[in-house]
Amino acid sequence: MARKSAIPPSYYGQPHKFDPTFRGPIHHRGCTDVLCCVIFVIVILGYIVLGTVAWMHGDPRKVVYPTDSYGQFCGQQGTPNANKAILFYFNILQCANPTVLINLQCPTTQLCVSKCPDRFATYIDMQYNYRRNKSYWEYYKQFCKPGFNNPDKPVSHVLRDEDCPSMIVPSRPFLQRCFPDFITRNGTLTVANQTSFKDGHGKIRSVVDLRDAANGITSLLDAKEVGIKIFEDYASSWFWILIGLVISMLVSLIFILLPRFTAGVLFWMVIFGVIAAVGYGIWHCYWEYSSLKGKPDSDITIPDIGFQTDFRVYLQLSQTWLIFMISLAVIEAIIILVLIFLRNRVRIAIALLKEGSKAIGCIMSTLFYPIITFLLLAICIAYWAVTAVFLASSGDAVYKVMSTLPNCKYTNLTCDPETFSQSNVTKLCPGSQCTFAFYGGESLYHRYIFVLQLCNLLVFLWLVNFTIALGQCTLAGAFASYYWALRKPADIPPCPLASSFGRALRYHTGSLAFGALILSIVQFIRIILEYLDHKLKGAHNAFTRFLLCCLKCCFWCLEHFIKFMNRNAYIMISIYGKNFCGSARDAFFLLMRNVMRVAVLDKVTDFLLFLGKLLISGSVGVLAFFFFTRQIPVIQQEVPSLNYYWVPLLTVIFGSYMIAHGFFNVYAMCVDTLFLCFCEDLERNDGSPSKPYYMPPGLHRILDKTDQAGKKYAVS
């Protein structure tokens, strides 16, 4: 049956003609891009099947628990290793670095133990002392293979069969693995107050050898200690962090609703407030720089001291304040130049922002729509992460030959731990081990796990972009209903947000999925390019690096262009109900016919909104700084004791910015929709009684428009 439609005739780069029946978003519309909608639904069903198959074959325990040389989980309940949650390495000296250890690719036997060694000992010493005191063997055997209980076995045979480690060193668990307990005393690296140890083969080794074998572990352990302190700070300051975030939410809400009454004054206050704040920052940085200049040790550069957990160390360097001062001076210059050359455009942008505030005030429910978007995105991210983990943990235990000999031809070949000791590999490559490597298999499913991970990533990007597109189209439809109401708010239809959401899902799922797919493919290619760039960092081929850099730059530009076009295409879809290609074409030509307004007003509006985010997060951040540094006398006693005051401070600043960003995203979508409708309004109507403008009088006056037909208008 033919559908009723009030859609104006299609045009190819030509302005719309006046349509007296047009009253905003078309309500009688049909489904668009049906084929893409069907494909999208099929892909979602396939994604559910993929997750189900991954759930059937995967085992997250393989990720949660470390695995010994026999493929058994350490610490898994209901197994012999239930009380043995830590992985122990027979000879950690054979391990090259932490990455090798964590990936279980160290060519030495690995066992699950209940605790790490707390003393230095060798098997030779144990066997000697065992004859006098049986307790030596009772302690040492907990680090031997399960079932081995023959302390009288010759040492050479024990070490050959790797029944027990040749030595043990004082260790502590990290990432559920035993690592040497390094401690630096007076600049000297020690383990249990010793700088040397016996290796069990008749040699005296330095603890530096242990450090080289576990290179980077000390920094990781330090990071763990810092992490514990940060967790303690969050535990003691979470209530005040929450209060700071609530304050930022209220300030953001006021900032959005207030412009409908005092837009000009408010935004000019924001602009000059930011200029004044940045100017004060420049002066303060210069004062600190001048004060530190000439003081002992203040001329040390930041690279010389490296990373420090106490940020106050950096504030004692003159270079830090010089960097701050230059950065703030550049920001100040950009702001002032924008205001000087684009002051008239700023007035128009402020008028649009004022109208946007009125629109949001009339449709308050739009401020809460980001919660729906957040929940949908959380579901997408959770499903993708769980599927990725189950895919990564699919398969059976695969064992590979690990050898310390560089010329062993059997290295990395698969092997069977049950028959490995009887094979020729142990003779041709002495000291080699058949060690658990990873989980995999030879079935069709296991051979294509990497491809399935790529599919998981691509569909994840598609769903995320579809969710964002749905939100943009929904908000655009609601705000378009406001603009095209001749008498505001009397002519605004009831429940505009819910109606727009229903139209977007019912009629335009295919169009939104089409636009999201195009963007997802570009983002997918960018991820692959980033992966290749990471893998080729050590390459010395200058042409390859140059080509990769050019491709990354091109696809970055393409992604941002597609985002811009998709956003405007969704606005046109929400108004006219056309398919994606038609809406994108209409939006493109409409923007091209108003290219100067688009190029200037869009960026000026974004700039003003960015200043608003900066002001909100900065103001709340300053308040939090004075609070957590106990500089507010009235409530000094309420301030919790902290290890690092910057932990809650940065959390409040970042959280405030994200909250302001969420509110202002709705604001930005409102302004973009009103701007596109405004351009349509100028082309459809001329201000005469028969063709009245739908734009508000305030915006009309700023544009020097009159209600007389045929009069030219100019935007200075």
PDB file of C-alpha atoms in Angstrom, residues 186-370:
ATOM      1  CA  ASN A 186      71.997   2.253  50.488  1.00  0.00           C
ATOM      2  CA  GLY A 187      72.022   2.026  46.706  1.00  0.00           C
ATOM      3  CA  THR A 188      72.952  -1.675  46.692  1.00  0.00           C
ATOM      4  CA  LEU A 189      70.588  -4.316  45.321  1.00  0.00           C
ATOM      5  CA  THR A 190      70.031  -7.155  47.765  1.00  0.00           C
ATOM      6  CA  VAL A 191      67.848 -10.203  48.284  1.00  0.00           C
ATOM      7  CA  ALA A 192      67.331 -11.050  51.972  1.00  0.00           C
ATOM      8  CA  ASN A 193      70.250  -8.724  52.818  1.00  0.00           C
ATOM      9  CA  GLN A 194      72.599 -10.725  50.577  1.00  0.00           C
ATOM     10  CA  THR A 195      74.322  -9.587  47.405  1.00  0.00           C
ATOM     11  CA  SER A 196      75.364 -13.085  46.217  1.00  0.00           C
ATOM     12  CA  PHE A 197      74.053 -16.646  46.348  1.00  0.00           C
ATOM     13  CA  LYS A 198      74.863 -20.221  45.331  1.00  0.00           C
ATOM     14  CA  ASP A 199      73.238 -21.383  42.081  1.00  0.00           C
ATOM     15  CA  GLY A 200      73.254 -25.108  42.979  1.00  0.00           C
ATOM     16  CA  HIS A 201      75.827 -25.914  40.305  1.00  0.00           C
ATOM     17  CA  GLY A 202      78.888 -24.986  42.315  1.00  0.00           C
ATOM     18  CA  LYS A 203      78.990 -21.300  41.341  1.00  0.00           C
ATOM     19  CA  ILE A 204      78.545 -18.100  43.321  1.00  0.00           C
ATOM     20  CA  ARG A 205      76.211 -15.722  41.500  1.00  0.00           C
ATOM     21  CA  SER A 206      75.358 -12.069  42.087  1.00  0.00           C
ATOM     22  CA  VAL A 207      71.803 -10.992  42.803  1.00  0.00           C
ATOM     23  CA  VAL A 208      72.269  -8.700  39.802  1.00  0.00           C
ATOM     24  CA  ASP A 209      71.893 -11.867  37.699  1.00  0.00           C
ATOM     25  CA  LEU A 210      68.488 -12.400  39.279  1.00  0.00           C
ATOM     26  CA  ARG A 211      67.578  -8.821  38.504  1.00  0.00           C
ATOM     27  CA  ASP A 212      68.615  -9.271  34.870  1.00  0.00           C
ATOM     28  CA  ALA A 213      66.592 -12.481  34.638  1.00  0.00           C
ATOM     29  CA  ALA A 214      63.549 -10.744  36.092  1.00  0.00           C
ATOM     30  CA  ASN A 215      64.218  -7.427  34.409  1.00  0.00           C
ATOM     31  CA  GLY A 216      61.595  -4.863  35.247  1.00  0.00           C
ATOM     32  CA  ILE A 217      60.045  -6.776  38.146  1.00  0.00           C
ATOM     33  CA  THR A 218      61.269  -4.222  40.686  1.00  0.00           C
ATOM     34  CA  SER A 219      59.476  -1.405  38.887  1.00  0.00           C
ATOM     35  CA  LEU A 220      56.350  -3.553  38.649  1.00  0.00           C
ATOM     36  CA  LEU A 221      56.501  -4.239  42.376  1.00  0.00           C
ATOM     37  CA  ASP A 222      56.916  -0.536  43.050  1.00  0.00           C
ATOM     38  CA  ALA A 223      53.915   0.088  40.805  1.00  0.00           C
ATOM     39  CA  LYS A 224      51.961  -2.459  42.847  1.00  0.00           C
ATOM     40  CA  GLU A 225      52.821  -0.608  46.073  1.00  0.00           C
ATOM     41  CA  VAL A 226      51.752   2.667  44.490  1.00  0.00           C
ATOM     42  CA  GLY A 227      48.541   0.969  43.358  1.00  0.00           C
ATOM     43  CA  ILE A 228      47.819  -0.157  46.927  1.00  0.00           C
ATOM     44  CA  LYS A 229      48.325   3.390  48.205  1.00  0.00           C
ATOM     45  CA  ILE A 230      46.077   4.766  45.462  1.00  0.00           C
ATOM     46  CA  PHE A 231      43.404   2.229  46.432  1.00  0.00           C
ATOM     47  CA  GLU A 232      43.700   3.368  50.054  1.00  0.00           C
ATOM     48  CA  ASP A 233      43.279   6.986  48.950  1.00  0.00           C
ATOM     49  CA  TYR A 234      40.134   6.092  47.002  1.00  0.00           C
ATOM     50  CA  ALA A 235      38.779   4.154  49.977  1.00  0.00           C
ATOM     51  CA  SER A 236      39.199   7.139  52.297  1.00  0.00           C
ATOM     52  CA  SER A 237      38.132   9.909  49.903  1.00  0.00           C
ATOM     53  CA  TRP A 238      35.371   8.350  47.776  1.00  0.00           C
ATOM     54  CA  PHE A 239      32.636  10.274  49.587  1.00  0.00           C
ATOM     55  CA  TRP A 240      34.273  13.645  48.876  1.00  0.00           C
ATOM     56  CA  ILE A 241      35.001  12.628  45.290  1.00  0.00           C
ATOM     57  CA  LEU A 242      31.303  11.837  44.884  1.00  0.00           C
ATOM     58  CA  ILE A 243      30.381  15.234  46.301  1.00  0.00           C
ATOM     59  CA  GLY A 244      32.719  16.919  43.796  1.00  0.00           C
ATOM     60  CA  LEU A 245      31.120  15.031  40.903  1.00  0.00           C
ATOM     61  CA  VAL A 246      27.614  15.937  42.102  1.00  0.00           C
ATOM     62  CA  ILE A 247      28.663  19.595  42.250  1.00  0.00           C
ATOM     63  CA  SER A 248      29.990  19.397  38.686  1.00  0.00           C
ATOM     64  CA  MET A 249      26.704  17.812  37.549  1.00  0.00           C
ATOM     65  CA  LEU A 250      24.661  20.607  39.117  1.00  0.00           C
ATOM     66  CA  VAL A 251      26.953  23.288  37.689  1.00  0.00           C
ATOM     67  CA  SER A 252      26.720  21.682  34.224  1.00  0.00           C
ATOM     68  CA  LEU A 253      22.928  21.600  34.441  1.00  0.00           C
ATOM     69  CA  ILE A 254      22.807  25.270  35.506  1.00  0.00           C
ATOM     70  CA  PHE A 255      25.258  26.176  32.765  1.00  0.00           C
ATOM     71  CA  ILE A 256      23.004  24.608  30.122  1.00  0.00           C
ATOM     72  CA  LEU A 257      19.727  26.076  31.360  1.00  0.00           C
ATOM     73  CA  LEU A 258      20.967  29.555  32.320  1.00  0.00           C
ATOM     74  CA  PRO A 259      21.843  30.785  28.771  1.00  0.00           C
ATOM     75  CA  ARG A 260      18.146  30.972  27.851  1.00  0.00           C
ATOM     76  CA  PHE A 261      17.982  34.029  30.133  1.00  0.00           C
ATOM     77  CA  THR A 262      21.501  35.506  30.054  1.00  0.00           C
ATOM     78  CA  ALA A 263      23.271  33.860  27.131  1.00  0.00           C
ATOM     79  CA  GLY A 264      25.329  36.845  26.034  1.00  0.00           C
ATOM     80  CA  VAL A 265      26.443  37.900  29.506  1.00  0.00           C
ATOM     81  CA  LEU A 266      27.126  34.308  30.612  1.00  0.00           C
ATOM     82  CA  PHE A 267      29.233  33.274  27.632  1.00  0.00           C
ATOM     83  CA  TRP A 268      31.210  36.510  27.531  1.00  0.00           C
ATOM     84  CA  MET A 269      31.844  36.037  31.258  1.00  0.00           C
ATOM     85  CA  VAL A 270      33.019  32.493  30.525  1.00  0.00           C
ATOM     86  CA  ILE A 271      35.297  33.703  27.742  1.00  0.00           C
ATOM     87  CA  PHE A 272      36.867  36.503  29.748  1.00  0.00           C
ATOM     88  CA  GLY A 273      36.932  34.315  32.837  1.00  0.00           C
ATOM     89  CA  VAL A 274      38.971  31.701  30.989  1.00  0.00           C
ATOM     90  CA  ILE A 275      41.262  34.439  29.592  1.00  0.00           C
ATOM     91  CA  ALA A 276      41.762  35.844  33.104  1.00  0.00           C
ATOM     92  CA  ALA A 277      42.345  32.391  34.606  1.00  0.00           C
ATOM     93  CA  VAL A 278      44.895  31.448  31.944  1.00  0.00           C
ATOM     94  CA  GLY A 279      46.550  34.861  32.340  1.00  0.00           C
ATOM     95  CA  TYR A 280      46.854  34.324  36.085  1.00  0.00           C
ATOM     96  CA  GLY A 281      48.282  30.874  35.391  1.00  0.00           C
ATOM     97  CA  ILE A 282      50.950  32.404  33.123  1.00  0.00           C
ATOM     98  CA  TRP A 283      51.871  34.958  35.789  1.00  0.00           C
ATOM     99  CA  HIS A 284      52.004  32.315  38.535  1.00  0.00           C
ATOM    100  CA  CYS A 285      54.181  30.005  36.405  1.00  0.00           C
ATOM    101  CA  TYR A 286      56.540  32.909  35.651  1.00  0.00           C
ATOM    102  CA  TRP A 287      56.718  33.782  39.366  1.00  0.00           C
ATOM    103  CA  GLU A 288      57.528  30.169  40.310  1.00  0.00           C
ATOM    104  CA  TYR A 289      60.062  29.935  37.472  1.00  0.00           C
ATOM    105  CA  SER A 290      61.787  33.140  38.599  1.00  0.00           C
ATOM    106  CA  SER A 291      61.808  32.016  42.240  1.00  0.00           C
ATOM    107  CA  LEU A 292      63.413  28.661  41.410  1.00  0.00           C
ATOM    108  CA  LYS A 293      65.903  30.084  38.928  1.00  0.00           C
ATOM    109  CA  GLY A 294      69.376  29.865  40.425  1.00  0.00           C
ATOM    110  CA  LYS A 295      68.425  27.599  43.339  1.00  0.00           C
ATOM    111  CA  PRO A 296      70.517  24.420  43.808  1.00  0.00           C
ATOM    112  CA  ASP A 297      69.229  21.370  41.863  1.00  0.00           C
ATOM    113  CA  SER A 298      66.347  23.374  40.308  1.00  0.00           C
ATOM    114  CA  ASP A 299      68.018  23.278  36.885  1.00  0.00           C
ATOM    115  CA  ILE A 300      67.784  19.480  36.675  1.00  0.00           C
ATOM    116  CA  THR A 301      65.691  18.428  33.672  1.00  0.00           C
ATOM    117  CA  ILE A 302      62.617  16.221  33.900  1.00  0.00           C
ATOM    118  CA  PRO A 303      64.197  13.322  31.898  1.00  0.00           C
ATOM    119  CA  ASP A 304      67.079  13.293  34.409  1.00  0.00           C
ATOM    120  CA  ILE A 305      64.838  12.435  37.366  1.00  0.00           C
ATOM    121  CA  GLY A 306      62.510  10.124  35.421  1.00  0.00           C
ATOM    122  CA  PHE A 307      59.123   9.042  36.733  1.00  0.00           C
ATOM    123  CA  GLN A 308      58.397   9.920  40.363  1.00  0.00           C
ATOM    124  CA  THR A 309      55.257   8.938  42.270  1.00  0.00           C
ATOM    125  CA  ASP A 310      55.509  12.120  44.352  1.00  0.00           C
ATOM    126  CA  PHE A 311      54.559  14.834  41.863  1.00  0.00           C
ATOM    127  CA  ARG A 312      55.832  17.520  44.229  1.00  0.00           C
ATOM    128  CA  VAL A 313      59.329  16.613  43.060  1.00  0.00           C
ATOM    129  CA  TYR A 314      58.547  18.021  39.612  1.00  0.00           C
ATOM    130  CA  LEU A 315      57.287  21.274  41.132  1.00  0.00           C
ATOM    131  CA  GLN A 316      60.792  21.923  42.472  1.00  0.00           C
ATOM    132  CA  LEU A 317      62.182  22.096  38.916  1.00  0.00           C
ATOM    133  CA  SER A 318      62.287  25.362  36.990  1.00  0.00           C
ATOM    134  CA  GLN A 319      61.808  23.446  33.733  1.00  0.00           C
ATOM    135  CA  THR A 320      58.369  22.246  34.873  1.00  0.00           C
ATOM    136  CA  TRP A 321      57.107  25.803  35.387  1.00  0.00           C
ATOM    137  CA  LEU A 322      58.673  26.934  32.106  1.00  0.00           C
ATOM    138  CA  ILE A 323      56.753  24.205  30.233  1.00  0.00           C
ATOM    139  CA  PHE A 324      53.533  25.191  32.020  1.00  0.00           C
ATOM    140  CA  MET A 325      54.073  28.874  31.203  1.00  0.00           C
ATOM    141  CA  ILE A 326      54.739  28.277  27.492  1.00  0.00           C
ATOM    142  CA  SER A 327      51.732  25.948  27.168  1.00  0.00           C
ATOM    143  CA  LEU A 328      49.391  28.432  28.844  1.00  0.00           C
ATOM    144  CA  ALA A 329      50.773  31.319  26.738  1.00  0.00           C
ATOM    145  CA  VAL A 330      50.011  29.395  23.534  1.00  0.00           C
ATOM    146  CA  ILE A 331      46.458  28.654  24.744  1.00  0.00           C
ATOM    147  CA  GLU A 332      45.968  32.324  25.685  1.00  0.00           C
ATOM    148  CA  ALA A 333      47.173  33.521  22.271  1.00  0.00           C
ATOM    149  CA  ILE A 334      44.825  31.132  20.432  1.00  0.00           C
ATOM    150  CA  ILE A 335      41.811  32.278  22.478  1.00  0.00           C
ATOM    151  CA  ILE A 336      42.554  35.985  21.938  1.00  0.00           C
ATOM    152  CA  LEU A 337      43.153  35.574  18.180  1.00  0.00           C
ATOM    153  CA  VAL A 338      39.874  33.656  17.791  1.00  0.00           C
ATOM    154  CA  LEU A 339      37.994  36.425  19.590  1.00  0.00           C
ATOM    155  CA  ILE A 340      39.623  39.217  17.564  1.00  0.00           C
ATOM    156  CA  PHE A 341      38.988  37.774  14.114  1.00  0.00           C
ATOM    157  CA  LEU A 342      35.707  35.962  14.758  1.00  0.00           C
ATOM    158  CA  ARG A 343      33.965  38.297  17.215  1.00  0.00           C
ATOM    159  CA  ASN A 344      30.847  38.702  15.019  1.00  0.00           C
ATOM    160  CA  ARG A 345      30.613  34.959  14.461  1.00  0.00           C
ATOM    161  CA  VAL A 346      30.883  34.510  18.212  1.00  0.00           C
ATOM    162  CA  ARG A 347      27.721  36.645  18.600  1.00  0.00           C
ATOM    163  CA  ILE A 348      25.825  34.382  16.194  1.00  0.00           C
ATOM    164  CA  ALA A 349      27.159  31.275  17.940  1.00  0.00           C
ATOM    165  CA  ILE A 350      25.996  32.676  21.283  1.00  0.00           C
ATOM    166  CA  ALA A 351      22.528  33.240  19.789  1.00  0.00           C
ATOM    167  CA  LEU A 352      22.429  29.592  18.664  1.00  0.00           C
ATOM    168  CA  LEU A 353      23.570  28.472  22.101  1.00  0.00           C
ATOM    169  CA  LYS A 354      20.850  30.586  23.695  1.00  0.00           C
ATOM    170  CA  GLU A 355      18.231  28.993  21.470  1.00  0.00           C
ATOM    171  CA  GLY A 356      19.699  25.587  22.247  1.00  0.00           C
ATOM    172  CA  SER A 357      19.278  26.283  25.946  1.00  0.00           C
ATOM    173  CA  LYS A 358      15.619  27.174  25.341  1.00  0.00           C
ATOM    174  CA  ALA A 359      15.099  23.971  23.370  1.00  0.00           C
ATOM    175  CA  ILE A 360      16.610  21.848  26.142  1.00  0.00           C
ATOM    176  CA  GLY A 361      14.520  23.761  28.695  1.00  0.00           C
ATOM    177  CA  CYS A 362      11.372  22.814  26.749  1.00  0.00           C
ATOM    178  CA  ILE A 363      12.480  19.175  26.333  1.00  0.00           C
ATOM    179  CA  MET A 364      14.244  18.461  29.649  1.00  0.00           C
ATOM    180  CA  SER A 365      14.104  14.706  29.095  1.00  0.00           C
ATOM    181  CA  THR A 366      16.887  15.049  26.514  1.00  0.00           C
ATOM    182  CA  LEU A 367      19.379  15.711  29.333  1.00  0.00           C
ATOM    183  CA  PHE A 368      18.798  12.197  30.649  1.00  0.00           C
ATOM    184  CA  TYR A 369      19.015  10.397  27.308  1.00  0.00           C
ATOM    185  CA  PRO A 370      22.835   9.977  27.626  1.00  0.00           C
TER     186      PRO A 370
END
